[in-house]
Coordinates of C-alpha atoms and ligand atoms in Angstrom, one line a residue:
X163 CA -15.9 -44.3 21.7
X164 CA -14.2 -44.1 18.4
X165 CA -14.0 -40.3 18.5
X166 CA -11.0 -40.7 20.7
X167 CA -9.1 -41.4 17.5
X168 CA -9.9 -38.1 15.7
X169 CA -9.3 -35.6 18.4
X170 CA -7.8 -32.9 16.2
X171 CA -10.3 -32.3 13.5
X172 CA -9.1 -28.8 12.9
X173 CA -5.7 -30.0 11.6
X174 CA -7.3 -32.8 9.6
X175 CA -9.6 -30.3 7.8
X176 CA -6.7 -28.2 6.6
X177 CA -6.6 -28.8 2.9
X178 CA -3.4 -30.4 1.6
X179 CA -3.7 -28.0 -1.3
X180 CA -2.9 -25.2 1.1
X181 CA 0.3 -24.8 -0.8
X182 CA -0.3 -22.3 -3.6
X183 CA 2.5 -23.3 -5.8
X184 CA 1.8 -21.0 -8.7
X185 CA 3.9 -17.8 -8.8
X186 CA 6.3 -18.8 -6.1
X187 CA 9.7 -17.7 -7.0
X188 CA 12.9 -17.7 -5.3
X189 CA 15.9 -15.8 -6.4
X190 CA 18.3 -17.7 -4.2
X191 CA 21.1 -15.4 -5.3
X192 CA 19.4 -12.4 -3.7
X193 CA 18.6 -14.2 -0.5
X194 CA 20.8 -14.0 2.5
X195 CA 20.7 -17.1 4.7
X196 CA 18.6 -16.3 7.7
X197 CA 19.1 -18.4 10.9
X198 CA 15.9 -20.1 12.2
X199 CA 16.2 -18.1 15.4
X200 CA 16.2 -14.8 13.5
X201 CA 13.2 -15.9 11.4
X202 CA 11.3 -16.9 14.6
X203 CA 12.1 -13.6 16.3
X204 CA 10.8 -11.6 13.4
X205 CA 7.7 -13.8 13.1
X206 CA 7.1 -13.1 16.8
X207 CA 7.4 -9.3 16.0
X208 CA 4.6 -9.7 13.5
X209 CA 2.4 -11.7 15.8
X210 CA 3.0 -9.5 18.8
X211 CA 0.1 -7.0 18.2
X212 CA -2.3 -9.9 18.4
X213 CA -1.1 -11.1 21.8
X214 CA -4.5 -10.5 23.6
X215 CA -6.4 -12.5 21.0
X216 CA -3.8 -15.1 20.9
X217 CA -4.0 -15.4 24.7
X218 CA -7.7 -16.1 24.5
X219 CA -7.1 -18.6 21.7
X220 CA -4.5 -20.3 23.8
X221 CA -6.8 -20.6 26.8
X222 CA -9.3 -22.2 24.5
X223 CA -6.7 -24.6 23.2
X224 CA -5.6 -25.6 26.7
X225 CA -9.2 -26.2 27.8
X226 CA -9.8 -28.1 24.6
X227 CA -6.9 -30.3 25.5
X228 CA -8.1 -30.7 29.0
X229 CA -11.6 -31.9 27.9
X230 CA -10.0 -34.2 25.4
X231 CA -8.1 -35.8 28.2
X232 CA -11.3 -36.1 30.1
X233 CA -12.7 -38.2 27.2
X234 CA -10.1 -40.8 28.0
X235 CA -10.6 -40.4 31.8
X236 CA -14.3 -41.1 31.6
X237 CA -13.7 -44.4 29.9
X238 CA -12.6 -46.0 33.2
X239 CA -16.0 -45.5 35.0
X240 CA -17.8 -46.5 31.7
X241 CA -16.1 -49.8 31.6
X242 CA -15.5 -50.6 35.3
X243 CA -18.7 -49.1 36.9
X244 CA -21.2 -49.5 34.1
X245 CA -20.2 -52.7 32.3
X246 CA -18.5 -54.6 35.0
X247 CA -20.2 -53.4 38.2
X248 CA -23.5 -52.7 36.4
X249 CA -24.0 -49.5 38.5
X250 CA -27.5 -48.0 37.7
X251 CA -26.6 -44.5 38.9
X252 CA -23.7 -44.4 36.6
X253 CA -26.0 -45.4 33.7
X254 CA -28.0 -42.2 34.3
X255 CA -25.1 -40.0 34.9
X256 CA -22.4 -41.0 32.4
X257 CA -24.3 -40.2 29.2
X258 CA -24.8 -36.6 30.4
X259 CA -21.2 -36.3 31.4
X260 CA -20.1 -37.6 28.0
X261 CA -22.3 -35.2 26.2
X262 CA -21.0 -32.3 28.3
X263 CA -17.4 -33.2 27.5
X264 CA -18.2 -33.4 23.8
X265 CA -20.0 -30.1 23.9
X266 CA -17.1 -28.4 25.6
X267 CA -14.6 -29.8 23.2
X268 CA -16.6 -28.6 20.2
X269 CA -17.1 -25.1 21.7
X270 CA -13.5 -24.5 22.5
X271 CA -12.5 -26.0 19.2
X272 CA -14.8 -23.4 17.4
X273 CA -13.4 -20.6 19.5
X274 CA -9.7 -21.2 18.9
X275 CA -10.1 -22.2 15.3
X276 CA -11.9 -18.9 14.5
X277 CA -9.6 -16.8 16.6
X278 CA -6.5 -18.3 14.9
X279 CA -8.0 -17.8 11.5
X280 CA -8.8 -14.2 12.4
X281 CA -5.3 -13.5 13.6
X282 CA -3.8 -15.3 10.6
X283 CA -5.9 -13.4 8.1
X284 CA -5.1 -10.1 9.9
X285 CA -1.4 -10.8 9.6
X286 CA -1.8 -11.6 5.9
X287 CA -3.6 -8.4 5.1
X288 CA -1.2 -6.2 7.1
X289 CA 1.9 -7.9 5.7
X290 CA 0.6 -7.5 2.1
X291 CA 0.0 -3.8 2.6
X292 CA 3.4 -3.5 4.2
X293 CA 5.1 -5.3 1.3
X294 CA 3.1 -3.2 -1.2
X295 CA 4.1 0.0 0.5
X296 CA 7.7 -1.1 0.7
X297 CA 7.9 -2.1 -2.9
X298 CA 6.5 1.3 -4.0
X299 CA 9.2 3.1 -1.9
X300 CA 11.9 1.5 -4.0
X301 CA 13.8 3.4 -6.7
X302 CA 13.8 2.3 -10.4
X303 CA 16.9 0.2 -10.0
X304 CA 15.0 -2.2 -7.6
X305 CA 12.6 -3.0 -10.4
X306 CA 15.4 -3.7 -12.8
X307 CA 16.6 -6.4 -10.4
X308 CA 13.3 -7.9 -9.3
X309 CA 11.0 -9.3 -11.9
X310 CA 7.2 -8.6 -11.8
X311 CA 6.4 -12.3 -11.3
X312 CA 8.8 -12.5 -8.3
X313 CA 7.3 -9.5 -6.6
X314 CA 3.7 -10.6 -7.2
X315 CA 4.6 -14.0 -5.7
X316 CA 6.1 -12.3 -2.6
X317 CA 2.9 -10.4 -1.9
X318 CA 0.4 -13.2 -2.8
X319 CA 1.7 -16.7 -2.3
X320 CA 4.7 -16.3 0.1
X321 CA 2.5 -14.3 2.5
X322 CA -0.1 -17.1 2.4
X323 CA 2.5 -19.8 2.8
X324 CA 3.9 -18.1 5.8
X325 CA 0.5 -17.7 7.4
X326 CA -0.4 -21.3 6.9
X327 CA 2.8 -22.3 8.5
X328 CA 2.4 -19.9 11.5
X329 CA -1.2 -21.0 12.2
X330 CA -0.3 -24.6 12.0
X331 CA 2.7 -24.2 14.2
X332 CA 0.7 -22.3 16.8
X333 CA -1.9 -25.1 17.0
X334 CA 0.7 -27.7 17.1
X335 CA 2.8 -26.0 19.7
X336 CA 0.1 -24.8 22.0
X337 CA -2.9 -27.2 21.8
X338 CA -1.0 -30.3 20.9
X339 CA 1.7 -29.6 23.5
X340 CA -0.9 -29.3 26.2
X341 CA -2.8 -32.3 24.9
X342 CA 0.2 -34.5 25.1
X343 CA 1.1 -33.1 28.5
X344 CA -2.3 -33.7 30.0
X345 CA -2.6 -37.1 28.5
X346 CA 0.8 -38.1 29.7
X347 CA 0.0 -36.9 33.2
X348 CA -3.2 -38.9 33.0
X349 CA -1.3 -41.9 31.7
X350 CA 1.3 -41.8 34.5
X351 CA -1.4 -41.4 37.0
X352 CA -3.1 -44.5 35.7
X353 CA -0.1 -46.8 35.4
X354 CA 3.3 -45.4 35.8
X355 CA 5.2 -48.5 34.7
X356 CA 3.4 -48.7 31.4
X357 CA 3.7 -45.0 31.0
X358 CA 7.5 -45.3 31.4
X359 CA 7.7 -47.8 28.7
X360 CA 5.6 -45.5 26.5
X361 CA 7.8 -42.6 27.3
X362 CA 10.8 -44.4 25.9
X363 CA 9.1 -46.0 22.9
X364 CA 6.8 -43.4 21.5
X365 CA 9.3 -40.6 20.8
X366 CA 11.2 -43.0 18.4
X367 CA 8.1 -42.7 16.2
X368 CA 9.0 -39.1 15.6
X369 CA 12.5 -39.9 14.4
X370 CA 11.6 -39.7 10.7
X371 CA 10.5 -36.2 11.2
X372 CA 13.9 -35.1 12.4
X373 CA 15.5 -36.9 9.5
X374 CA 13.2 -35.5 6.8
X375 CA 13.0 -31.9 7.9
X376 CA 16.2 -30.8 6.0
X377 CA 15.1 -32.7 2.9
X378 CA 11.7 -31.0 2.9
X379 CA 13.2 -27.5 3.1
X380 CA 15.5 -28.4 0.2
X381 CA 12.7 -29.9 -1.9
X382 CA 10.4 -26.9 -1.1
X383 CA 13.1 -24.4 -2.3
X384 CA 13.7 -26.3 -5.5
X385 CA 10.0 -26.8 -6.2
X386 CA 9.5 -23.1 -5.8
X387 CA 12.4 -22.3 -8.1
X388 CA 11.1 -24.6 -10.8
X389 CA 7.5 -23.2 -10.3
X390 CA 8.9 -19.8 -10.6
X391 CA 10.3 -20.7 -14.1
X392 CA 6.9 -22.1 -15.0
X393 CA 5.1 -19.0 -14.0
X394 CA 7.7 -16.8 -15.7
X395 CA 7.1 -18.7 -19.0
X396 CA 3.4 -18.3 -18.5
X397 CA 3.7 -14.6 -17.7
X398 CA 6.0 -13.8 -20.6
X399 CA 4.1 -15.8 -23.3
X400 CA 0.7 -14.5 -22.2
X401 CA 1.7 -10.8 -22.1
X402 CA 3.7 -11.4 -25.3
X403 CA 1.1 -13.5 -27.1
X404 CA 1.0 -11.2 -30.1
X405 CA 4.7 -11.9 -30.8
X406 CA 4.2 -15.6 -30.3
X407 CA 1.4 -15.5 -32.9
X408 CA 3.3 -13.2 -35.3
X409 CA 6.3 -15.5 -35.3
X410 CA 4.1 -18.7 -35.3
X411 CA 6.0 -19.9 -32.2
X412 CA 3.1 -21.6 -30.5
X413 CA 4.6 -25.1 -30.9
X414 CA 8.0 -23.9 -29.8
X415 CA 6.5 -22.2 -26.7
X416 CA 4.4 -25.3 -25.9
X417 CA 7.5 -27.5 -26.1
X418 CA 9.4 -25.1 -23.9
X419 CA 6.6 -25.0 -21.4
X420 CA 6.3 -28.8 -21.5
X421 CA 10.1 -29.1 -20.6
X422 CA 9.7 -26.7 -17.7
X423 CA 6.6 -28.5 -16.4
X424 CA 8.5 -31.8 -16.7
X425 CA 11.4 -30.4 -14.6
X426 CA 8.9 -29.3 -12.0
X427 CA 7.2 -32.7 -12.1
X428 CA 10.5 -34.5 -11.4
X429 CA 11.2 -32.5 -8.3
X430 CA 7.6 -32.5 -7.0
X431 CA 7.6 -36.3 -7.4
X432 CA 10.7 -36.7 -5.3
X433 CA 9.2 -34.5 -2.7
X434 CA 6.0 -36.5 -2.8
X435 CA 8.0 -39.7 -2.3
X436 CA 9.5 -38.6 1.0
X437 CA 6.3 -36.9 2.0
X438 CA 4.4 -40.1 1.5
X439 CA 7.1 -42.2 3.2
X440 CA 7.2 -40.1 6.4
X441 CA 3.9 -41.0 7.8
X442 CA 3.9 -44.8 7.1
X443 CA 7.4 -45.0 8.6
X444 CA 6.2 -43.3 11.8
X445 CA 3.1 -45.4 11.9
X446 CA 5.2 -48.6 11.6
X447 CA 7.4 -47.5 14.4
X448 CA 4.3 -46.5 16.4
X449 CA 2.9 -50.0 15.7
X450 CA 5.9 -51.6 17.4
X451 CA 5.4 -49.3 20.4
X452 CA 1.7 -50.1 20.7
X453 CA 2.2 -53.8 20.4
X454 CA 4.7 -53.8 23.3
X455 CA 2.3 -51.8 25.4
X456 CA -0.7 -54.0 24.7
X457 CA 1.5 -57.0 25.5
X458 CA 2.7 -55.6 28.8
X459 CA -0.7 -54.1 29.8
X460 CA -2.6 -57.3 28.8
X461 CA -0.4 -59.3 30.9
X462 CA -1.1 -57.0 33.9
X463 CA -4.9 -57.4 33.4
X464 CA -4.8 -61.1 32.9
X465 CA -2.1 -62.2 35.5
X466 CA -2.0 -59.3 38.0
X467 CA -5.8 -58.5 38.2
X468 CA -5.4 -54.9 37.0
X469 CA -8.7 -53.2 36.1
X470 CA -9.8 -53.4 32.5
X471 CA -11.2 -49.9 32.7
X472 CA -7.8 -48.5 33.7
X473 CA -6.1 -50.3 30.8
X474 CA -8.7 -49.1 28.2
X475 CA -8.5 -45.6 29.5
X476 CA -4.8 -45.8 29.3
X477 CA -4.8 -47.2 25.8
X478 CA -7.2 -44.6 24.5
X479 CA -5.2 -41.8 26.1
X480 CA -2.1 -43.1 24.4
X481 CA -3.8 -43.3 21.0
X482 CA -4.9 -39.7 21.6
X483 CA -1.4 -38.6 22.5
X484 CA -0.1 -40.3 19.5
X485 CA -2.3 -38.2 17.2
X486 CA -0.4 -34.9 17.7
X487 CA 2.9 -36.7 17.1
X488 CA 1.5 -38.0 13.9
X489 CA 0.3 -34.5 13.0
X490 CA 3.9 -33.3 13.2
X491 CA 4.7 -35.4 10.2
X492 CA 2.0 -33.7 8.2
X493 CA 2.6 -30.1 9.1
X494 CA 6.4 -30.5 9.1
X495 CA 6.7 -29.9 5.4
X496 CA 4.3 -27.0 5.7
X497 CA 6.4 -25.4 8.4
X498 CA 9.5 -25.9 6.3
X499 CA 7.8 -24.2 3.4
X500 CA 6.6 -21.3 5.6
X501 CA 10.1 -20.7 7.0
X502 CA 11.4 -20.5 3.4
X503 CA 8.6 -18.1 2.5
X504 CA 9.3 -16.0 5.5
X505 CA 12.9 -15.7 4.5
X506 CA 11.9 -14.5 1.1
X507 CA 9.5 -11.9 2.5
X508 CA 12.0 -10.6 5.0
X509 CA 14.6 -10.3 2.4
X510 CA 12.4 -7.9 0.4
X511 CA 11.5 -6.0 3.6
X512 CA 15.2 -5.7 4.4
X513 CA 16.0 -3.8 1.2
X514 CA 16.3 -0.2 2.4
X515 CA 15.2 2.1 -0.4
X516 CA 18.4 3.6 -1.8
X517 CA 16.6 6.8 -2.7
X518 CA 14.5 8.3 0.1
X519 CA 14.1 11.6 1.9
X520 CA 17.1 12.4 3.9
X521 CA 16.8 13.5 7.5
X522 CA 15.7 17.0 7.6
X523 CA 14.5 17.1 4.0
X524 CA 12.4 20.2 3.3
X525 CA 9.7 20.7 0.7
X526 CA 10.9 22.1 -2.6
X527 CA 9.7 25.7 -3.1
X528 CA 7.7 26.3 -6.3
X529 CA 10.1 26.4 -9.2
X530 CA 10.9 29.9 -10.5
X531 CA 14.4 30.4 -11.9
X532 CA 16.7 27.6 -13.2
X533 CA 17.7 24.0 -13.1
X534 CA 21.5 23.3 -13.0
X535 CA 23.5 20.2 -13.6
X536 CA 27.0 20.5 -12.3
X537 CA 29.6 17.9 -13.2
X538 CA 27.0 15.2 -13.1
X539 CA 28.3 11.6 -13.2
X540 CA 26.2 8.5 -13.3
X541 CA 26.7 4.8 -13.7
X542 CA 24.3 1.8 -13.4
X543 CA 27.1 -0.4 -12.3
X544 CA 30.7 0.1 -11.2
X545 CA 32.3 -0.7 -14.5
X546 CA 30.6 1.5 -17.1
X547 CA 30.3 5.2 -16.8
X548 CA 26.9 6.2 -18.4
X549 CA 27.1 10.0 -17.9
X550 CA 30.4 11.9 -17.3
X551 CA 30.7 15.5 -16.3
X552 CA 27.4 16.7 -17.6
X553 CA 27.1 20.5 -17.1
X554 CA 23.9 22.1 -18.0
X555 CA 21.9 25.2 -17.0
X556 CA 18.2 25.4 -18.0
X557 CA 16.4 28.7 -17.3
X558 CA 12.8 28.6 -16.4
X559 CA 10.5 28.6 -19.4
X560 CA 13.1 27.1 -21.8
X561 CA 12.5 24.1 -24.0
X562 CA 15.6 22.1 -24.1
X563 CA 16.0 19.3 -26.6
X564 CA 18.3 16.4 -26.0
X565 CA 19.4 14.5 -29.0
X566 CA 21.9 11.8 -29.8
X567 CA 22.4 8.2 -30.8
X568 CA 20.4 5.5 -29.0
X569 CA 22.2 4.4 -25.8
X570 CA 23.9 7.8 -25.4
X571 CA 22.3 8.5 -22.0
X572 CA 19.4 10.8 -22.8
X573 CA 16.8 8.9 -20.8
X574 CA 19.2 8.5 -18.0
X575 CA 19.7 12.3 -17.7
X576 CA 15.9 12.9 -17.5
X577 CA 15.5 10.1 -14.9
X578 CA 17.9 11.9 -12.6
X579 CA 15.7 15.0 -12.3
X580 CA 12.8 13.4 -10.4
X581 CA 15.4 11.2 -8.6
X582 CA 14.3 8.0 -10.2
X583 CA 18.0 7.4 -10.1
X584 CA 20.5 9.2 -7.9
X585 CA 23.7 10.7 -9.4
X586 CA 27.0 9.4 -8.2
X587 CA 29.0 12.6 -8.4
X588 CA 28.2 16.3 -8.9
X589 CA 24.9 18.0 -8.2
X590 CA 21.6 18.8 -9.7
X591 CA 19.9 21.9 -8.2
X592 CA 16.6 23.5 -8.7
X593 CA 16.7 27.3 -8.0
X594 CA 19.9 26.6 -6.2
X595 CA 18.6 23.8 -3.9
X596 CA 20.1 20.4 -4.3
X597 CA 17.4 17.9 -5.2
X598 CA 18.8 15.5 -2.6
X599 CA 17.9 18.0 0.1
X600 CA 14.2 18.2 -0.6
X601 CA 11.4 15.7 -0.1
X602 CA 10.8 13.3 -2.9
X603 CA 7.1 14.1 -3.0
X604 CA 7.6 17.8 -3.3
X605 CA 10.2 17.4 -6.0
X606 CA 8.1 15.0 -8.0
X607 CA 4.9 17.1 -7.6
X608 CA 6.7 19.7 -9.8
X609 CA 7.6 17.4 -12.6
X610 CA 5.3 15.8 -15.2
X611 CA 6.5 13.1 -17.6
X612 CA 5.3 11.8 -20.9
X613 CA 7.3 8.8 -22.2
X614 CA 7.3 6.6 -25.3
X615 CA 5.7 3.7 -23.3
X616 CA 2.4 5.1 -22.1
X617 CA 1.4 3.7 -18.8
X618 CA -2.3 3.7 -18.4
X619 CA -4.4 1.8 -15.8
X620 CA -7.3 -0.6 -16.5
X621 CA -9.8 2.0 -15.4
X622 CA -12.0 4.7 -16.9
X623 CA -10.6 7.4 -19.2
X624 CA -11.7 9.9 -16.6
X625 CA -9.8 8.2 -13.7
X626 CA -6.7 7.8 -15.9
X627 CA -6.6 11.5 -16.6
X628 CA -7.5 12.4 -13.0
X629 CA -4.4 10.5 -11.9
X630 CA -2.7 13.8 -12.5
X631 CA -4.8 15.5 -9.9
X632 CA -7.3 13.5 -7.9
X633 CA -9.2 16.5 -6.8
X634 CA -9.9 17.8 -10.3
X635 CA -13.5 18.4 -11.3
X636 CA -15.0 16.8 -14.5
X637 CA -14.9 20.3 -16.2
X638 CA -11.1 20.5 -15.5
X639 CA -10.7 16.9 -16.8
X640 CA -12.6 17.8 -20.0
X641 CA -10.5 20.9 -20.4
X642 CA -7.3 18.9 -20.1
X643 CA -8.6 16.3 -22.6
X644 CA -9.5 19.1 -25.0
X645 CA -6.0 20.7 -24.8
X646 CA -4.6 17.2 -25.4
X647 CA -6.7 16.9 -28.6
X648 CA -8.4 13.9 -26.9
X649 CA -11.9 15.2 -26.4
X650 CA -13.3 14.1 -29.8
X651 CA -12.3 10.5 -29.6
X652 CA -13.1 10.2 -25.9
X653 CA -16.7 11.5 -26.6
X654 CA -17.0 8.9 -29.3
X655 CA -16.1 6.0 -27.0
X656 CA -19.1 3.8 -26.0
X657 CA -19.3 5.3 -22.5
X658 CA -17.4 8.5 -23.1
X659 CA -15.2 9.4 -20.1
X660 CA -16.6 6.4 -18.2
X661 CA -15.2 3.9 -20.7
X662 CA -12.9 1.3 -19.2
X663 CA -9.8 1.3 -21.4
X664 CA -8.4 -2.2 -20.7
X665 CA -5.0 -3.3 -19.4
X666 CA -2.4 -0.7 -20.3
X667 CA -5.1 1.1 -22.3
X668 CA -5.3 -1.8 -24.8
X669 CA -8.6 -0.7 -26.2
X670 CA -7.1 2.6 -27.5
X671 CA -4.8 3.2 -30.4
X672 CA -1.2 4.2 -29.8
X673 CA -1.9 7.9 -30.5
X674 CA -5.1 7.9 -28.4
X675 CA -3.2 6.4 -25.5
X676 CA -0.5 9.0 -25.8
X677 CA -3.0 11.8 -25.9
X678 CA -4.7 10.5 -22.7
X679 CA -1.4 10.5 -21.0
X680 CA -0.7 14.0 -22.2
X681 CA -4.1 15.1 -20.8
X682 CA -3.0 13.5 -17.5
X683 CA 0.2 15.6 -17.6
X684 CA -1.7 18.7 -18.5
X685 CA -4.0 18.2 -15.6
X686 CA -1.0 17.8 -13.2
X687 CA 0.1 21.3 -14.4
X688 CA 3.7 20.8 -13.1
X689 CA 6.2 23.6 -14.0
X690 CA 8.9 21.1 -15.2
X691 CA 8.1 18.8 -18.0
X692 CA 10.0 15.7 -19.4
X693 CA 9.1 14.3 -22.8
X694 CA 11.0 11.2 -23.6
X695 CA 10.4 10.1 -27.2
X696 CA 6.7 10.8 -26.7
X697 CA 5.9 10.5 -30.4
X698 CA 8.5 8.0 -31.4
X699 CA 6.2 5.0 -31.4
X700 CA 3.6 6.7 -33.5
X701 CA 2.8 6.8 -37.2
X702 CA 3.1 10.2 -38.9
X703 CA -0.6 11.0 -38.7
X704 CA -1.0 10.3 -35.0
X705 CA 2.3 12.0 -34.4
X706 CA 1.0 15.2 -35.9
X707 CA -1.9 15.2 -33.5
X708 CA 0.1 14.2 -30.5
X709 CA 2.6 16.9 -31.4
X710 CA -0.1 19.5 -31.3
X711 CA -1.2 18.2 -27.9
X712 CA 2.4 18.4 -26.7
X713 CA 2.7 22.0 -27.8
X714 CA -0.3 22.8 -25.6
X715 CA 1.3 20.9 -22.7
X716 CA 4.6 22.7 -23.1
X717 CA 3.1 26.2 -22.9
X718 CA 4.8 28.2 -20.1
X719 CA 6.7 25.1 -18.9
X720 CA 10.4 24.3 -18.6
X721 CA 10.7 21.3 -20.8
X722 CA 13.3 18.6 -21.5
X723 CA 12.4 17.0 -24.8
X724 CA 14.0 13.9 -26.1
X725 CA 13.0 13.3 -29.6
X726 CA 14.0 10.7 -32.2
X727 CA 12.7 12.7 -35.1
X728 CA 14.7 16.0 -35.3
X729 CA 11.8 17.7 -37.2
X730 CA 9.9 17.8 -33.9
X731 CA 12.5 19.7 -32.0
X732 CA 13.6 22.3 -34.6
X733 CA 11.8 25.0 -32.7
X734 CA 13.3 24.3 -29.3
X735 CA 15.1 27.1 -27.6
X736 CA 18.3 25.0 -27.3
X737 CA 19.5 21.6 -28.4
X738 CA 22.1 19.6 -26.7
X739 CA 23.8 16.6 -28.4
X740 CA 24.7 13.7 -26.2
X741 CA 27.3 11.2 -27.3
X742 CA 28.5 8.4 -25.0
X743 CA 27.3 10.2 -21.9
X744 CA 28.9 13.6 -22.7
X745 CA 27.4 16.8 -24.1
X746 CA 29.4 17.2 -27.3
X747 CA 27.5 20.1 -28.9
X748 CA 24.9 22.6 -28.0
X749 CA 23.0 25.5 -29.6
X750 CA 20.0 26.2 -31.8
X751 CA 19.2 24.1 -34.8
X752 CA 20.8 26.5 -37.3
X753 CA 23.9 27.0 -35.1
X754 CA 24.4 23.3 -34.7
X755 CA 24.0 22.6 -38.4
X756 CA 26.6 25.2 -39.2
X757 CA 29.1 23.4 -36.9
X758 CA 29.2 20.4 -39.4
X759 CA 29.6 18.1 -36.4
X760 CA 27.6 15.4 -34.6
X761 CA 24.3 17.1 -35.1
X762 CA 24.8 17.4 -38.8
X763 CA 25.5 13.6 -38.9
X764 CA 22.3 12.9 -37.1
X765 CA 20.4 15.3 -39.3
X766 CA 21.8 13.8 -42.5
X767 CA 20.9 10.3 -41.3
X768 CA 17.3 11.3 -41.3
X769 CA 17.0 13.7 -44.2
X770 CA 19.4 12.7 -46.8
Ligands
LIG1614 N1 18.9 -0.4 -15.9 C1 20.0 -0.3 -16.5 N2 21.1 -1.0 -16.1 C2 22.3 -1.0 -16.7 N3 22.5 -0.2 -17.8 C3 21.5 0.5 -18.3 C4 20.2 0.5 -17.7 N4 19.5 1.4 -18.4 C5 20.2 1.9 -19.4 N5 21.5 1.4 -19.3 C6 22.6 1.7 -20.2 O1 22.9 3.1 -20.1 C7 23.2 3.6 -21.3 C8 22.3 4.8 -21.6 O2 21.0 4.4 -21.7 P1 19.8 5.4 -22.0 O3 19.9 6.6 -21.1 O4 18.5 4.7 -21.9 O5 20.1 5.9 -23.5 P2 19.2 6.7 -24.5 O6 17.9 7.1 -23.8 O7 20.1 7.8 -24.9 O8 18.9 5.8 -25.6 C9 23.0 2.5 -22.4 O9 24.3 2.1 -22.6 C10 22.2 1.5 -21.6 O10 22.7 0.2 -22.1
LIG1615 MG1 16.0 6.6 -24.2

C-alpha cells in the first residue's frame, strides 16, 4: 500500500514555478512595516465573502483527512486477519473496503481542490479590479511617485503571489491539521507508548522551518527588489528602443542588463541554497525519529508479542502524518512571499486619494460666466514654490494665452483647473463656485484637453475619437474628424475608421495623432478648453493643419492656450506672461510688445 506515502497529491502538484518573479517590484521606502497579525486580519476580510464555499471546502478537507486515516486503519485487518489469520471473509470484504476508501479520498480531494481554486481565482479577479479602480482614483502626483512597472506588478504578480500563498495556507492549516490530528489520535489508540515517543521526536523535524522563515522573507524581498530592477531595465529599453538604436547603445544596454541579471542571480542562488537545505535537514532529523520508533516498535513485536498489523498500521500512519510536516517546508517560502506581496498590495490600497469629492460635493452647473484664480499658490514639495499669488479672471468665451520660459509654471496652472493637482492656498472658482466644492466628474466633464504628448489607445480610430463621448453616433464622429481636418487621412487608412492605430497611436504620424486627439476633444464638446503646447512637437507643415483644427475646436469655447511659438497665439484675446510662477505681464500682443518687457524678450528670441 505504497499510496500511503503520497497522501497529499494536491500540494505536490502545485508547480514550483508558481512564483511569477517578473515584474515584481518593491519600493521598500514606501512600505510601512505591517505586523503579521494585521496582514492576516486583512486577508481574512478579503476571504470573508467566500465563507460558505470555504465551509464546504473545509468539510471536504476534513472528510479527506478522515478517509486518509482510514487507509492506515485498514492495514491492521489486512495484515492480521488476511495474512496471518488467513480469514476468507476478509479476503472478500477488504478489497471493496479499500476501493471505497480510495474513491472517497479522490472525490473529496476533487471537491476541495476545485472549490479552493474557485475561491482563490475569485479573490484574484476582485482584488485586481479593486486595485485598478483605486489606482485610477489617484491624482497625478501618485503617478509621479509610483513607476508604471511597479503598479503593473502590484496588479499582476503580487495578487497572484498572494493568492498562491493563501490557497496553500488554507490547505495546510485545515486539511493537514485535521490529517495530523486524526492520525495522531489513531496512533495513540494503537500504541500510546510509541505515540508518546513520536510526539516528542517528530516536532524536532520542523525546527529548520522555524529557523529559516525569517531568512526566506528577507531573500524574497531582496529577490523581488532585484527583479524589479531587471524589469525596469527591460521596460525602459523596450519602450525606448529607438533611442537605444539611435545612439548605438545596444552593447551598453546588454552589459547593464547582464550586470543586473547577475545581481539577481546571486541572491536567487543564496535563496536556493537555503531552500534546498531545508527539506534534507528535516528529512535527516525525521530519519532519526523513525529509526528510534522502528527500534522500539520492533522490540515490542519481537519480545512482547505485539501484533505486526498494529505496528504496520502505526508506522504507515506515522509516515502519513509526517507528510504534512514535510509540506510545511515546501510551502513556507511561498507563504513568506505571499505575506510580503500582501503587504505591498495593502500599502497601495491604503493610499487615500489626496484629491477626491469632498462630503456634500455637488455637481458643477454648466459653465456660463467666468473662471477666477484668486491668490493661487502651489508647490509640488514643501521647499519650492511653483506658483505664487496668481490672480486671473477669464470671462466665458475668451481665449487666454499663457506664455513664458520653460519651467515657469504654465502646465502647472492648467493642471489646477481640472484638479489634477490641488492648490495649496487661494481659490479657483467657476461661475463663483469653488472647484473643490463640486464633484470631480462634473468638473472634468466641462473641460477638454489637448496636450503636446498625445495619448491614444491601441484601438480603432473610431473608438479613440469616441472616447470623448461614448454615445456618439458614427455621423457625429465623422463630423468631429472633419472639423479636426482628420477625415481625409482617416478615410485613406487601410480600414478607415476601423483601423487599429497601434500602441500610443504608433501607426500615425505626429500631426495625425494630434488631429485624432483634437477630434476627440471636439466630440467631447466641453465649454472649457486647455491646449498645452498642442503643436510644439510638430513640423511647420503639420503644425499648420493642426492649427486649423484647433481653431475649429476653440470656436465658442473658453480656452487656455499654452504655446511655444508666439505666432500661434497672436490672435488670442489676452496673453499673460508667466515668470518663475508669477504673472509678470498681461495684455494683447501689441500692448505687450509696447511694454518692452519680458514678452518682448521672448518675442525677440524667436524672431530676431
Ligand atoms: N511632478 C513634479 N514634481 C516636482 N516638481 C515639478 C513637477 N512637475 C513640474 N515641476 C516643476 O515645477 C515647475 C513648473 O513646471 P511646469 O508647470 O511644467 O512648467 P512649464 O509648463 O511652464 O514649462 C518647474 O520648475 C518643474 O521643475
Ligand atoms: Mg509645460
